[in-house]
């Protein structure tokens, strides 16, 4: 689940950067960096969702939505009315 949380956020952020770049300066360097980053994050979301234990068919279908699919899948997995918890900070012990 941790990989899914990280990749879902990376997918959304990379898409937002691409859209802001498209709407403003449209710098080719930003597009050439963020395009593959977004594509890889999208693939990570789909694969991580498929590998998640107990992932329902609906959760897997949600993960196929570009940009927000990973967050939708996490929300569906967490259950209705719950928020998706943040991953623990590096160096902290949970328990």
Short mmCIF file of N, CA, C and O in Angstrom, two decimals:
data_model
loop_
_atom_site.label_atom_id
_atom_site.label_comp_id
_atom_site.label_asym_id
_atom_site.label_seq_id
_atom_site.Cartn_x
_atom_site.Cartn_y
_atom_site.Cartn_z
N UNK A 1 0.82 -1.19 0.00
CA UNK A 1 0.00 0.00 0.00
C UNK A 1 0.86 1.26 0.00
O UNK A 1 0.44 2.27 -0.54
N UNK A 2 2.03 1.19 0.62
CA UNK A 2 2.89 2.37 0.67
C UNK A 2 3.32 2.79 -0.75
O UNK A 2 3.31 3.96 -1.08
N UNK A 3 3.68 1.81 -1.57
CA UNK A 3 4.08 2.10 -2.96
C UNK A 3 2.92 2.72 -3.72
O UNK A 3 3.12 3.66 -4.50
N UNK A 4 1.73 2.24 -3.47
CA UNK A 4 0.55 2.80 -4.15
C UNK A 4 0.31 4.24 -3.71
O UNK A 4 0.02 5.09 -4.54
N UNK A 5 0.44 4.53 -2.42
CA UNK A 5 0.26 5.91 -1.95
C UNK A 5 1.26 6.86 -2.58
O UNK A 5 0.90 7.94 -3.05
N UNK A 6 2.51 6.46 -2.60
CA UNK A 6 3.56 7.32 -3.15
C UNK A 6 3.37 7.52 -4.64
O UNK A 6 3.45 8.65 -5.15
N UNK A 7 3.13 6.43 -5.36
CA UNK A 7 3.00 6.55 -6.81
C UNK A 7 1.72 7.30 -7.21
O UNK A 7 1.71 8.02 -8.21
N UNK A 8 0.65 7.17 -6.44
CA UNK A 8 -0.59 7.91 -6.74
C UNK A 8 -0.36 9.41 -6.61
O UNK A 8 -0.81 10.19 -7.45
N UNK A 9 0.35 9.81 -5.59
CA UNK A 9 0.63 11.24 -5.41
C UNK A 9 1.60 11.74 -6.47
O UNK A 9 1.45 12.86 -6.99
N UNK A 10 2.60 10.93 -6.81
CA UNK A 10 3.55 11.33 -7.86
C UNK A 10 2.84 11.48 -9.20
O UNK A 10 3.14 12.39 -9.98
N UNK A 11 1.89 10.59 -9.47
CA UNK A 11 1.13 10.67 -10.72
C UNK A 11 0.33 11.96 -10.79
O UNK A 11 0.33 12.66 -11.81
N UNK A 12 -0.34 12.30 -9.71
CA UNK A 12 -1.15 13.52 -9.69
C UNK A 12 -0.28 14.77 -9.81
O UNK A 12 -0.58 15.67 -10.60
N UNK A 13 0.81 14.82 -9.06
CA UNK A 13 1.68 15.99 -9.10
C UNK A 13 2.30 16.15 -10.48
O UNK A 13 2.36 17.28 -11.02
N UNK A 14 2.75 15.07 -11.08
CA UNK A 14 3.37 15.16 -12.41
C UNK A 14 2.35 15.62 -13.45
O UNK A 14 2.68 16.40 -14.35
N UNK A 15 1.12 15.17 -13.34
CA UNK A 15 0.08 15.62 -14.26
C UNK A 15 -0.21 17.11 -14.08
O UNK A 15 -0.34 17.84 -15.06
N UNK A 16 -0.26 17.56 -12.84
CA UNK A 16 -0.49 18.99 -12.59
C UNK A 16 0.64 19.84 -13.15
O UNK A 16 0.39 20.91 -13.73
N UNK A 17 1.88 19.38 -12.99
CA UNK A 17 3.02 20.12 -13.54
C UNK A 17 2.93 20.18 -15.06
O UNK A 17 3.16 21.23 -15.67
N UNK A 18 2.56 19.08 -15.68
CA UNK A 18 2.41 19.06 -17.14
C UNK A 18 1.32 20.03 -17.60
O UNK A 18 1.49 20.76 -18.57
N UNK A 19 0.19 20.05 -16.90
CA UNK A 19 -0.90 20.93 -17.29
C UNK A 19 -0.57 22.40 -17.07
O UNK A 19 -0.91 23.25 -17.90
N UNK A 20 0.11 22.71 -15.96
CA UNK A 20 0.52 24.10 -15.71
C UNK A 20 1.53 24.54 -16.76
O UNK A 20 1.46 25.65 -17.27
N UNK A 21 2.45 23.66 -17.10
CA UNK A 21 3.43 23.98 -18.13
C UNK A 21 2.74 24.21 -19.48
O UNK A 21 3.09 25.14 -20.21
N UNK A 22 1.75 23.42 -19.78
CA UNK A 22 1.02 23.56 -21.04
C UNK A 22 0.25 24.89 -21.08
O UNK A 22 0.19 25.55 -22.11
N UNK A 23 -0.30 25.28 -19.94
CA UNK A 23 -1.10 26.51 -19.89
C UNK A 23 -0.26 27.77 -19.81
O UNK A 23 -0.76 28.86 -20.09
N UNK A 24 1.00 27.65 -19.42
CA UNK A 24 1.83 28.85 -19.26
C UNK A 24 2.94 28.89 -20.30
O UNK A 24 2.70 29.22 -21.44
N UNK A 25 4.14 28.58 -19.91
CA UNK A 25 5.33 28.77 -20.75
C UNK A 25 5.51 27.68 -21.81
O UNK A 25 6.15 27.92 -22.82
N UNK A 26 4.99 26.51 -21.56
CA UNK A 26 5.16 25.35 -22.44
C UNK A 26 6.64 25.12 -22.78
O UNK A 26 7.04 25.09 -23.94
N UNK A 27 7.42 24.95 -21.73
CA UNK A 27 8.86 24.68 -21.89
C UNK A 27 9.07 23.22 -22.30
O UNK A 27 8.59 22.31 -21.61
N UNK A 28 9.77 22.99 -23.40
CA UNK A 28 10.01 21.61 -23.85
C UNK A 28 10.78 20.77 -22.83
O UNK A 28 10.55 19.56 -22.72
N UNK A 29 11.66 21.40 -22.06
CA UNK A 29 12.44 20.64 -21.08
C UNK A 29 11.54 20.09 -19.97
O UNK A 29 11.73 18.96 -19.52
N UNK A 30 10.58 20.88 -19.55
CA UNK A 30 9.65 20.41 -18.51
C UNK A 30 8.79 19.27 -19.06
O UNK A 30 8.60 18.25 -18.39
N UNK A 31 8.32 19.42 -20.27
CA UNK A 31 7.51 18.37 -20.88
C UNK A 31 8.29 17.07 -21.06
O UNK A 31 7.77 15.99 -20.80
N UNK A 32 9.53 17.19 -21.49
CA UNK A 32 10.33 15.99 -21.73
C UNK A 32 10.74 15.30 -20.43
O UNK A 32 11.01 14.10 -20.44
N UNK A 33 10.76 16.03 -19.34
CA UNK A 33 11.07 15.42 -18.04
C UNK A 33 9.82 14.86 -17.37
O UNK A 33 9.80 13.73 -16.89
N UNK A 34 8.74 15.63 -17.37
CA UNK A 34 7.55 15.25 -16.62
C UNK A 34 6.67 14.25 -17.37
O UNK A 34 5.93 13.51 -16.73
N UNK A 35 6.73 14.23 -18.70
CA UNK A 35 5.93 13.27 -19.45
C UNK A 35 6.27 11.83 -19.09
O UNK A 35 5.39 11.06 -18.69
N UNK A 36 7.54 11.44 -19.20
CA UNK A 36 7.90 10.08 -18.81
C UNK A 36 7.72 9.81 -17.31
O UNK A 36 7.37 8.69 -16.91
N UNK A 37 7.92 10.84 -16.50
CA UNK A 37 7.70 10.68 -15.06
C UNK A 37 6.25 10.35 -14.78
O UNK A 37 5.93 9.44 -14.00
N UNK A 38 5.35 11.07 -15.43
CA UNK A 38 3.92 10.80 -15.25
C UNK A 38 3.56 9.40 -15.77
O UNK A 38 2.80 8.68 -15.13
N UNK A 39 4.11 9.03 -16.91
CA UNK A 39 3.83 7.70 -17.46
C UNK A 39 4.30 6.59 -16.55
O UNK A 39 3.58 5.60 -16.34
N UNK A 40 5.49 6.73 -16.00
CA UNK A 40 6.00 5.71 -15.07
C UNK A 40 5.16 5.65 -13.80
O UNK A 40 4.86 4.56 -13.30
N UNK A 41 4.79 6.81 -13.27
CA UNK A 41 3.96 6.84 -12.07
C UNK A 41 2.61 6.18 -12.33
O UNK A 41 2.09 5.44 -11.49
N UNK A 42 2.04 6.42 -13.50
CA UNK A 42 0.77 5.81 -13.88
C UNK A 42 0.90 4.28 -13.92
O UNK A 42 0.06 3.56 -13.38
N UNK A 43 1.97 3.79 -14.53
CA UNK A 43 2.18 2.34 -14.58
C UNK A 43 2.39 1.76 -13.19
O UNK A 43 1.88 0.67 -12.88
N UNK A 44 3.13 2.47 -12.34
CA UNK A 44 3.32 2.01 -10.97
C UNK A 44 1.98 1.91 -10.24
O UNK A 44 1.75 0.96 -9.49
N UNK A 45 1.10 2.89 -10.44
CA UNK A 45 -0.21 2.87 -9.78
C UNK A 45 -1.01 1.66 -10.23
O UNK A 45 -1.57 0.92 -9.40
N UNK A 46 -1.05 1.41 -11.53
CA UNK A 46 -1.83 0.28 -12.04
C UNK A 46 -1.27 -1.05 -11.53
O UNK A 46 -2.01 -1.92 -11.06
N UNK A 47 0.04 -1.20 -11.57
CA UNK A 47 0.67 -2.45 -11.13
C UNK A 47 0.55 -2.63 -9.63
O UNK A 47 0.24 -3.72 -9.14
N UNK A 48 0.78 -1.55 -8.86
CA UNK A 48 0.68 -1.65 -7.40
C UNK A 48 -0.74 -1.98 -6.98
O UNK A 48 -0.95 -2.75 -6.04
N UNK A 49 -1.73 -1.43 -7.67
CA UNK A 49 -3.12 -1.75 -7.33
C UNK A 49 -3.42 -3.21 -7.65
O UNK A 49 -4.07 -3.90 -6.86
N UNK A 50 -2.95 -3.68 -8.78
CA UNK A 50 -3.20 -5.07 -9.16
C UNK A 50 -2.54 -6.04 -8.18
O UNK A 50 -3.06 -7.14 -7.95
N UNK A 51 -1.43 -5.64 -7.59
CA UNK A 51 -0.71 -6.51 -6.66
C UNK A 51 -1.17 -6.37 -5.22
O UNK A 51 -0.71 -7.11 -4.36
N UNK A 52 -2.04 -5.42 -4.94
CA UNK A 52 -2.51 -5.20 -3.58
C UNK A 52 -3.42 -6.34 -3.15
O UNK A 52 -4.35 -6.70 -3.86
N UNK A 53 -3.12 -6.88 -1.98
CA UNK A 53 -3.95 -7.97 -1.46
C UNK A 53 -5.34 -7.44 -1.15
O UNK A 53 -5.50 -6.39 -0.54
N UNK A 54 -6.34 -8.14 -1.61
CA UNK A 54 -7.71 -7.75 -1.34
C UNK A 54 -8.24 -6.64 -2.24
O UNK A 54 -9.27 -6.05 -1.96
N UNK A 55 -7.53 -6.35 -3.33
CA UNK A 55 -7.99 -5.31 -4.24
C UNK A 55 -9.21 -5.80 -5.01
O UNK A 55 -9.17 -6.85 -5.64
N UNK A 56 -10.28 -5.03 -4.94
CA UNK A 56 -11.50 -5.42 -5.63
C UNK A 56 -11.39 -5.05 -7.12
O UNK A 56 -10.48 -4.33 -7.54
N UNK A 57 -12.34 -5.53 -7.87
CA UNK A 57 -12.36 -5.22 -9.30
C UNK A 57 -12.56 -3.72 -9.51
O UNK A 57 -11.95 -3.12 -10.39
N UNK A 58 -13.41 -3.12 -8.71
CA UNK A 58 -13.66 -1.68 -8.82
C UNK A 58 -12.39 -0.88 -8.50
O UNK A 58 -12.09 0.10 -9.16
N UNK A 59 -11.65 -1.31 -7.50
CA UNK A 59 -10.40 -0.64 -7.15
C UNK A 59 -9.41 -0.70 -8.31
O UNK A 59 -8.74 0.28 -8.63
N UNK A 60 -9.34 -1.85 -8.97
CA UNK A 60 -8.45 -2.01 -10.12
C UNK A 60 -8.90 -1.15 -11.29
O UNK A 60 -8.07 -0.56 -12.00
N UNK A 61 -10.21 -1.03 -11.48
CA UNK A 61 -10.72 -0.17 -12.55
C UNK A 61 -10.45 1.31 -12.24
O UNK A 61 -10.13 2.08 -13.14
N UNK A 62 -10.61 1.70 -10.99
CA UNK A 62 -10.31 3.08 -10.61
C UNK A 62 -8.86 3.43 -10.90
O UNK A 62 -8.55 4.55 -11.30
N UNK A 63 -7.96 2.49 -10.71
CA UNK A 63 -6.54 2.77 -10.91
C UNK A 63 -6.21 3.08 -12.36
O UNK A 63 -5.17 3.68 -12.65
N UNK A 64 -7.08 2.70 -13.28
CA UNK A 64 -6.85 2.96 -14.70
C UNK A 64 -7.17 4.39 -15.12
O UNK A 64 -6.83 4.80 -16.23
N UNK A 65 -7.80 5.17 -14.25
CA UNK A 65 -8.12 6.56 -14.56
C UNK A 65 -6.85 7.39 -14.43
O UNK A 65 -6.25 7.45 -13.36
N UNK A 66 -6.40 8.03 -15.51
CA UNK A 66 -5.15 8.81 -15.45
C UNK A 66 -5.27 10.00 -14.51
O UNK A 66 -6.30 10.67 -14.46
N UNK A 67 -4.22 10.24 -13.75
CA UNK A 67 -4.17 11.42 -12.88
C UNK A 67 -4.67 11.17 -11.48
O UNK A 67 -3.93 11.35 -10.52
N UNK A 68 -5.90 10.77 -11.33
CA UNK A 68 -6.49 10.61 -10.00
C UNK A 68 -6.88 9.17 -9.68
O UNK A 68 -7.41 8.90 -8.61
N UNK A 69 -6.62 8.25 -10.58
CA UNK A 69 -7.03 6.87 -10.39
C UNK A 69 -6.43 6.22 -9.16
O UNK A 69 -7.10 5.47 -8.45
N UNK A 70 -5.18 6.49 -8.89
CA UNK A 70 -4.54 5.92 -7.71
C UNK A 70 -5.16 6.42 -6.42
O UNK A 70 -5.38 5.65 -5.48
N UNK A 71 -5.48 7.70 -6.38
CA UNK A 71 -6.12 8.25 -5.18
C UNK A 71 -7.54 7.70 -5.02
O UNK A 71 -7.98 7.43 -3.91
N UNK A 72 -8.25 7.52 -6.14
CA UNK A 72 -9.58 6.93 -6.07
C UNK A 72 -9.50 5.48 -5.58
O UNK A 72 -10.33 5.05 -4.78
N UNK A 73 -8.52 4.74 -6.06
CA UNK A 73 -8.34 3.35 -5.63
C UNK A 73 -8.02 3.29 -4.14
O UNK A 73 -8.55 2.43 -3.41
N UNK A 74 -7.17 4.18 -3.67
CA UNK A 74 -6.86 4.22 -2.24
C UNK A 74 -8.09 4.55 -1.41
O UNK A 74 -8.32 3.96 -0.37
N UNK A 75 -8.87 5.51 -1.89
CA UNK A 75 -10.08 5.90 -1.17
C UNK A 75 -11.06 4.73 -1.12
O UNK A 75 -11.68 4.46 -0.11
N UNK A 76 -11.20 4.01 -2.23
CA UNK A 76 -12.11 2.86 -2.28
C UNK A 76 -11.63 1.76 -1.34
O UNK A 76 -12.42 1.13 -0.64
N UNK A 77 -10.33 1.54 -1.29
CA UNK A 77 -9.77 0.50 -0.43
C UNK A 77 -9.94 0.84 1.05
O UNK A 77 -10.17 -0.03 1.87
N UNK A 78 -9.84 2.13 1.37
CA UNK A 78 -9.97 2.56 2.76
C UNK A 78 -11.41 2.46 3.26
O UNK A 78 -11.64 2.35 4.45
N UNK A 79 -12.37 2.53 2.34
CA UNK A 79 -13.77 2.46 2.72
C UNK A 79 -14.43 3.81 2.65
O UNK A 79 -13.76 4.85 2.64
N UNK A 80 -15.75 3.83 2.62
CA UNK A 80 -16.46 5.10 2.50
C UNK A 80 -16.33 5.95 3.75
O UNK A 80 -16.31 5.44 4.87
N UNK A 81 -16.17 7.25 3.54
CA UNK A 81 -16.12 8.19 4.66
C UNK A 81 -14.80 8.25 5.39
O UNK A 81 -14.69 8.89 6.43
N UNK A 82 -13.78 7.59 4.87
CA UNK A 82 -12.48 7.64 5.52
C UNK A 82 -11.48 8.34 4.63
O UNK A 82 -11.60 8.32 3.41
N UNK A 83 -10.52 8.97 5.24
CA UNK A 83 -9.47 9.61 4.45
C UNK A 83 -8.30 8.65 4.34
O UNK A 83 -8.13 7.74 5.14
N UNK A 84 -7.47 8.88 3.37
CA UNK A 84 -6.31 8.04 3.14
C UNK A 84 -5.19 8.52 4.07
O UNK A 84 -4.80 9.67 4.01
N UNK A 85 -4.68 7.64 4.95
CA UNK A 85 -3.64 8.08 5.87
C UNK A 85 -2.32 8.33 5.14
O UNK A 85 -2.02 7.68 4.15
N UNK A 86 -1.58 9.29 5.65
CA UNK A 86 -0.27 9.56 5.09
C UNK A 86 0.71 8.49 5.52
O UNK A 86 0.60 7.93 6.61
N UNK A 87 1.70 8.19 4.67
CA UNK A 87 2.71 7.22 5.07
C UNK A 87 3.56 7.82 6.19
O UNK A 87 3.70 9.03 6.29
N UNK A 88 4.11 6.99 7.08
CA UNK A 88 4.92 7.52 8.16
C UNK A 88 6.16 8.20 7.63
O UNK A 88 6.69 7.83 6.59
N UNK A 89 6.60 9.22 8.34
CA UNK A 89 7.81 9.95 7.93
C UNK A 89 9.02 9.03 8.07
O UNK A 89 9.05 8.11 8.87
N UNK A 90 10.03 9.32 7.27
CA UNK A 90 11.25 8.52 7.31
C UNK A 90 11.90 8.65 8.67
O UNK A 90 12.01 9.74 9.24
N UNK A 91 12.32 7.54 9.22
CA UNK A 91 13.02 7.53 10.49
C UNK A 91 12.10 7.42 11.70
O UNK A 91 12.56 7.43 12.82
N UNK A 92 10.79 7.34 11.50
CA UNK A 92 9.88 7.20 12.64
C UNK A 92 9.46 5.75 12.77
O UNK A 92 9.43 4.99 11.82
N UNK A 93 9.16 5.38 13.99
CA UNK A 93 8.72 4.03 14.28
C UNK A 93 7.24 4.08 14.56
O UNK A 93 6.79 4.85 15.42
N UNK A 94 6.46 3.29 13.83
CA UNK A 94 5.02 3.27 14.07
C UNK A 94 4.67 2.07 14.92
O UNK A 94 5.28 1.02 14.84
N UNK A 95 3.66 2.23 15.72
CA UNK A 95 3.23 1.08 16.50
C UNK A 95 2.66 1.41 17.76
O UNK A 95 2.25 1.90 18.55
#
